[in-house]
XYZ file of C-alpha atoms in Angstrom:
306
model
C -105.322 -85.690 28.956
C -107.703 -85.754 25.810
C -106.903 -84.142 22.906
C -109.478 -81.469 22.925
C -108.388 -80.785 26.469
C -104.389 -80.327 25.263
C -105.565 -77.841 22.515
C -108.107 -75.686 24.868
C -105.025 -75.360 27.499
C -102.947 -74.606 24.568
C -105.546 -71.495 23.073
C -105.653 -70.407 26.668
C -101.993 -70.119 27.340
C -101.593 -68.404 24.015
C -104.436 -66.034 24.792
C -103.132 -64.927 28.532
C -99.836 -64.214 27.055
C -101.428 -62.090 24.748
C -103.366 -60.508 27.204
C -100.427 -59.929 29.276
C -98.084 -58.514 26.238
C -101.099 -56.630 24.601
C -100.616 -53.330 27.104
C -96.713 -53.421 27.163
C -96.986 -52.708 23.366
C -97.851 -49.131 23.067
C -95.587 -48.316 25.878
C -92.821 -49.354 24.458
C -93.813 -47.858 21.080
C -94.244 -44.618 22.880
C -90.942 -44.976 24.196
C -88.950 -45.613 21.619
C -90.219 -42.690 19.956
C -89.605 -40.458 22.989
C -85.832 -41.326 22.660
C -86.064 -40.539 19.287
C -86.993 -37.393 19.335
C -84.363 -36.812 21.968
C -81.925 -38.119 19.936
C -83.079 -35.866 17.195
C -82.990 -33.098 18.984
C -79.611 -33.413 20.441
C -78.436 -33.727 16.702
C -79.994 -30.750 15.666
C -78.288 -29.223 18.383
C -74.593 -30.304 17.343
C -75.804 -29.380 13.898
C -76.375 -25.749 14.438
C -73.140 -25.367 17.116
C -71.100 -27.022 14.257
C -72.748 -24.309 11.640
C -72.063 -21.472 13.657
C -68.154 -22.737 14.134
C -67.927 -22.927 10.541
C -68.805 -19.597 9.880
C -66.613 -18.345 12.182
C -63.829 -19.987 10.437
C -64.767 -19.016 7.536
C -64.690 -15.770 8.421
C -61.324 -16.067 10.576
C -60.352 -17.558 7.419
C -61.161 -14.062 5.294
C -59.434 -12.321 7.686
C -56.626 -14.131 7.617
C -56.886 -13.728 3.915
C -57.026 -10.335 3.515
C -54.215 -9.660 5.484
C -52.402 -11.333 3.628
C -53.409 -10.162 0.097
C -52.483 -6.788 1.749
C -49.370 -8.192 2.939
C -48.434 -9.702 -0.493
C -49.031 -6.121 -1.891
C -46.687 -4.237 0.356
C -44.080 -6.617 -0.289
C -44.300 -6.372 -4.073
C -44.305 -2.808 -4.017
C -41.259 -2.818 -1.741
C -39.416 -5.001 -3.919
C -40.339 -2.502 -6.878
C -38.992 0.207 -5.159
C -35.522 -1.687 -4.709
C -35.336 -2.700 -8.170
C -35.917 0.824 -9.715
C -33.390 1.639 -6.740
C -35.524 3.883 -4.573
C -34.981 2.437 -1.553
C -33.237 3.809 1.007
C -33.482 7.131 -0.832
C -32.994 10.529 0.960
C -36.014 13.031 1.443
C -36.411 14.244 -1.971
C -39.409 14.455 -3.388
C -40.457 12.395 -6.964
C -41.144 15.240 -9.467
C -43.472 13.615 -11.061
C -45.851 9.905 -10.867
C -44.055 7.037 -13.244
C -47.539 6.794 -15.030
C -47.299 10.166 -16.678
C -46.058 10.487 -20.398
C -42.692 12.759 -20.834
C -45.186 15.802 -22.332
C -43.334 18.501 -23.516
C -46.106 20.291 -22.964
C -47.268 22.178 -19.608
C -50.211 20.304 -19.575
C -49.264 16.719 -18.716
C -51.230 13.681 -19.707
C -53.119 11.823 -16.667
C -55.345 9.074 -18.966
C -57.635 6.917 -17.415
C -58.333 8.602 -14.134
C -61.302 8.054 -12.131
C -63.686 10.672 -12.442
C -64.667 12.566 -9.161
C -66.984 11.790 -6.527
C -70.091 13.633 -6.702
C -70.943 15.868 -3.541
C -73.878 15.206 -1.468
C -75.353 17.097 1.635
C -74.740 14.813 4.316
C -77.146 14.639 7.653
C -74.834 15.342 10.674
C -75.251 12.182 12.738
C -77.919 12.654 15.665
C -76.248 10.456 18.485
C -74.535 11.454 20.703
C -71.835 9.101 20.602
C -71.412 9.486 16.975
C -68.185 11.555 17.706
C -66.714 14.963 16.121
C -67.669 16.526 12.764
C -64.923 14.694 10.058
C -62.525 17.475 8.492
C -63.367 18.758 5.481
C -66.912 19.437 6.269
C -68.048 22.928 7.147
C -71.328 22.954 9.891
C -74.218 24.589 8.247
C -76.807 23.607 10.341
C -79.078 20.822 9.323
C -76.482 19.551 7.294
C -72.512 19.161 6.384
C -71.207 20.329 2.968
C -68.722 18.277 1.813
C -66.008 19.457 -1.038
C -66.902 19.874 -3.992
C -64.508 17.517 -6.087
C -62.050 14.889 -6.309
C -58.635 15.974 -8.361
C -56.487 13.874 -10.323
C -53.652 11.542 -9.051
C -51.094 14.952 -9.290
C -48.258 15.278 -6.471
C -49.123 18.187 -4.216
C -52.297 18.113 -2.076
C -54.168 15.368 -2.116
C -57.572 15.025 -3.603
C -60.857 15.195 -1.487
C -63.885 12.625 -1.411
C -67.231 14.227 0.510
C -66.678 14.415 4.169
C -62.869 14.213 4.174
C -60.808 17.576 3.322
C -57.693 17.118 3.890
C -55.739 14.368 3.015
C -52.625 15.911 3.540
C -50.174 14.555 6.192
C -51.409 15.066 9.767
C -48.871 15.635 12.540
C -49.318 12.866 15.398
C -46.547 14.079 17.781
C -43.988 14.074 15.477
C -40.453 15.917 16.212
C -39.355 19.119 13.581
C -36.580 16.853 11.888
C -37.330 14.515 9.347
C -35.355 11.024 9.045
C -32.802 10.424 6.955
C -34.006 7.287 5.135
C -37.711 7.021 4.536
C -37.051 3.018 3.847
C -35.606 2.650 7.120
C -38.485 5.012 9.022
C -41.038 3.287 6.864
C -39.743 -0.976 7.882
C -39.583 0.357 11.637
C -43.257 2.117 11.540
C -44.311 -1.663 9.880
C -42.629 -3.278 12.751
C -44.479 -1.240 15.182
C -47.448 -2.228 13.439
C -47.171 -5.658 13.773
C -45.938 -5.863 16.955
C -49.698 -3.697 17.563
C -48.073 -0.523 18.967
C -50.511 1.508 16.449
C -49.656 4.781 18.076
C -46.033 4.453 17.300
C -46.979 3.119 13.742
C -48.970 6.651 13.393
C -45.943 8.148 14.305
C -43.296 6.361 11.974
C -45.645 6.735 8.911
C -46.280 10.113 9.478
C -42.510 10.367 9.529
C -42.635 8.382 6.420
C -44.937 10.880 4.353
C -43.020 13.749 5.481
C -39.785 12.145 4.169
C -41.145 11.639 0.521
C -44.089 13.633 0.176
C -46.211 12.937 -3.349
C -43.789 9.778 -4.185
C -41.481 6.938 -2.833
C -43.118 5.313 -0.060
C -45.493 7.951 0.851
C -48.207 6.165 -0.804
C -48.124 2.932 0.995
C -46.914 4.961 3.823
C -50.663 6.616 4.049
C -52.456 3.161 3.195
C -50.989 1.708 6.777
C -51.137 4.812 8.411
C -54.915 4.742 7.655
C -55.274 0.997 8.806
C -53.602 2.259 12.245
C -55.906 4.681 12.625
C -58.691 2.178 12.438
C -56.936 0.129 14.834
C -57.035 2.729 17.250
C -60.616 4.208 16.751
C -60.415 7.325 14.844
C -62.335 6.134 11.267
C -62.384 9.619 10.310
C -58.544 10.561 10.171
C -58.229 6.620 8.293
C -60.634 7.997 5.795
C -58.383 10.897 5.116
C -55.229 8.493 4.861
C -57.042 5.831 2.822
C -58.435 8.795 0.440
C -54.369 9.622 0.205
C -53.023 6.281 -0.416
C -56.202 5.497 -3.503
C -55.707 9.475 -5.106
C -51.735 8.647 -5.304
C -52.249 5.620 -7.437
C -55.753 5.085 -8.435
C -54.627 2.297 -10.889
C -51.940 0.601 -8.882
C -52.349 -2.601 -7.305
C -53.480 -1.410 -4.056
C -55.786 1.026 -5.239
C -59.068 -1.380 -4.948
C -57.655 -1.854 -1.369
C -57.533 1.584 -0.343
C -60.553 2.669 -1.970
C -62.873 -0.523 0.004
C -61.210 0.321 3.193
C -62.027 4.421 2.697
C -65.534 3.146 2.029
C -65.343 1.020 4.682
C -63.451 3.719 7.503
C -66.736 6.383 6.569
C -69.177 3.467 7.736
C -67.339 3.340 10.810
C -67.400 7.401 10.849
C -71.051 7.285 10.224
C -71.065 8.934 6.650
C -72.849 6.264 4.757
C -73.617 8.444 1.646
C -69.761 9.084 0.916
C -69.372 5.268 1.315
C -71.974 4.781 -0.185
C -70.253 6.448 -3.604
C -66.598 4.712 -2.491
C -68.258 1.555 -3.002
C -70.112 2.304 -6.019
C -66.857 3.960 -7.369
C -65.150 0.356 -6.541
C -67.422 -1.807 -8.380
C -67.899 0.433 -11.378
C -63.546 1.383 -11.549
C -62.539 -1.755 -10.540
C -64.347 -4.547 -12.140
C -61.155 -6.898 -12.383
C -60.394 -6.414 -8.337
C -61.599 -9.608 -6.010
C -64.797 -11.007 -6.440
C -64.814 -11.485 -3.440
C -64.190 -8.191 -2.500
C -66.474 -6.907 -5.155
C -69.397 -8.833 -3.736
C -68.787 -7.544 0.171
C -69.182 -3.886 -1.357
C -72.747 -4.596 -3.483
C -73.558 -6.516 -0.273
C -72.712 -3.458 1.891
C -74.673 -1.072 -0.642
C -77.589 -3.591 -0.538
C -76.985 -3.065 3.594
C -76.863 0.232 3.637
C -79.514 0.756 0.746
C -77.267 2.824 -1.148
């Protein structure tokens, strides 16, 4: 075969092949880039299943945190009370809170208490799930008048925030007697509490703050009693306790506690502009608590446009 011949067969070969591959091209192209996008999309899937499991660890992971904090805190106080040997002390009642100077006076010292809660007329909530009027407030039509002021942290009745009276302790079915050691009542009430029998822990603490009223254990006594309250659905009663357990020690280690889960239990009544001042009173008394907790409560007031 000639040469020219060789070399024409050659350019024709060359061009049906590219003929033939020329149309299989874009298809491929097109594709690939379909299974890319699948691909793509199947990771951005994982991606946002694997975001929303971390934040629900993270928050399983507050949780888990707080409860502990709070557990930390009742076992520091409990070891306090050993050391200055009042456990298993019978029913009588402290005279006085350790914080207050010997005054000879009649008139004794109480420095650095927070100041009272301002009162507000509060809007009576309009649903009709939104459950019975809180204690404390009197029904004057259009709205609820709360009390008029917080007290000190004195022994004797407890002080008031708006929308919550009585902070006294409330009788949940208990018997006439009282028990014969608080500490004892007060370890079996925590027991019943863990173990989630929360009507039985509203029992035992109530036995608790009859036992030592104003001192002892009644303090911590009223801070679980509120947080079994919440676990059974009655926010406004929790308030009460919570308002107890801050007003006994409003400068003990718990007291930042109390005070975010009172603002926290009159959410959950539906009385934002009492928790509303709870969580201002937090931020602005309590500037050394938990940043963490610190930020939930301007987050909440940001929430609830406080």
């Amino acid at each position: 075969m000639p040469a020219s011949q060789r070399r024409w067969s050659v350019f024709a070969a060359a061009a049906l092949a590219v003929a033939v591959l020329a149309p299989s091209g874009p298809g491929r192209a097109q594709s690939y880039e379909a299974q890319l996008e699948v691909r793509v999309s199947t990771l951005e899937q994982q991606i946002s299943q694997l975001t929303g499991q971390i934040e629900q660890l993270q928050y399983q992971n507050q949780q888990l945190a707080d409860q502990l904090k709070r557990a930390q805190a009742d076992i520091e106080f409990r070891l306090n009370e050993l050391e200055g040997g009042g456990g298993g002390a019978k029913a009588a009642p402290a005279p006085a809170p350790a914080r207050k100077a010997p005054s000879q006076g009649s008139a004794p010292a109480a420095p650095r208490t927070p100041q009272p809660f301002t009162p507000t007329p509060l809007v009576p909530p309009k649903r009709s799930d939104a459950g019975p009027v809180p204690q404390g407030y009197e029904d004057q039509g259009d709205s609820l008048t709360a009390p008029q002021e917080m007290g000190a942290a004195e022994p004797g009745p407890a002080p008031q925030v708006p929308g919550f009276a009585s902070t006294e302790p409330q009788s949940y079915g208990l018997g006439g007697a009282a028990p014969v050691d608080a500490t004892a009542a007060y370890n079996q009430a925590q027991g019943l509490y863990n173990r989630g029998d929360y009507n039985g822990a509203i029992a035992g603490f109530n036995q608790v703050i009859a036992a030592s009223p104003g001192g002892g254990l009644a303090g911590n006594a009223q801070y679980w009693l509120g947080e079994s309250l919440l676990a059974v659905g009655r926010p406004g009663e929790a308030a009460n306790a919570f308002n107890a357990a801050w007003s006994m020690d409003p400068r003990g280690p718990r007291a930042p506690d109390a005070l975010m889960r009172l603002a926290q239990s009159l959410v959950a009544a539906r009385q934002d502009r009492p928790a509303c001042d709870a969580f201002a009173r937090l931020v602005a008394d309590y500037p050394d608590a938990p940043a963490q907790m610190l930020r939930r409560a301007k987050d909440q007031q940001l929430l609830m446009r406080c």
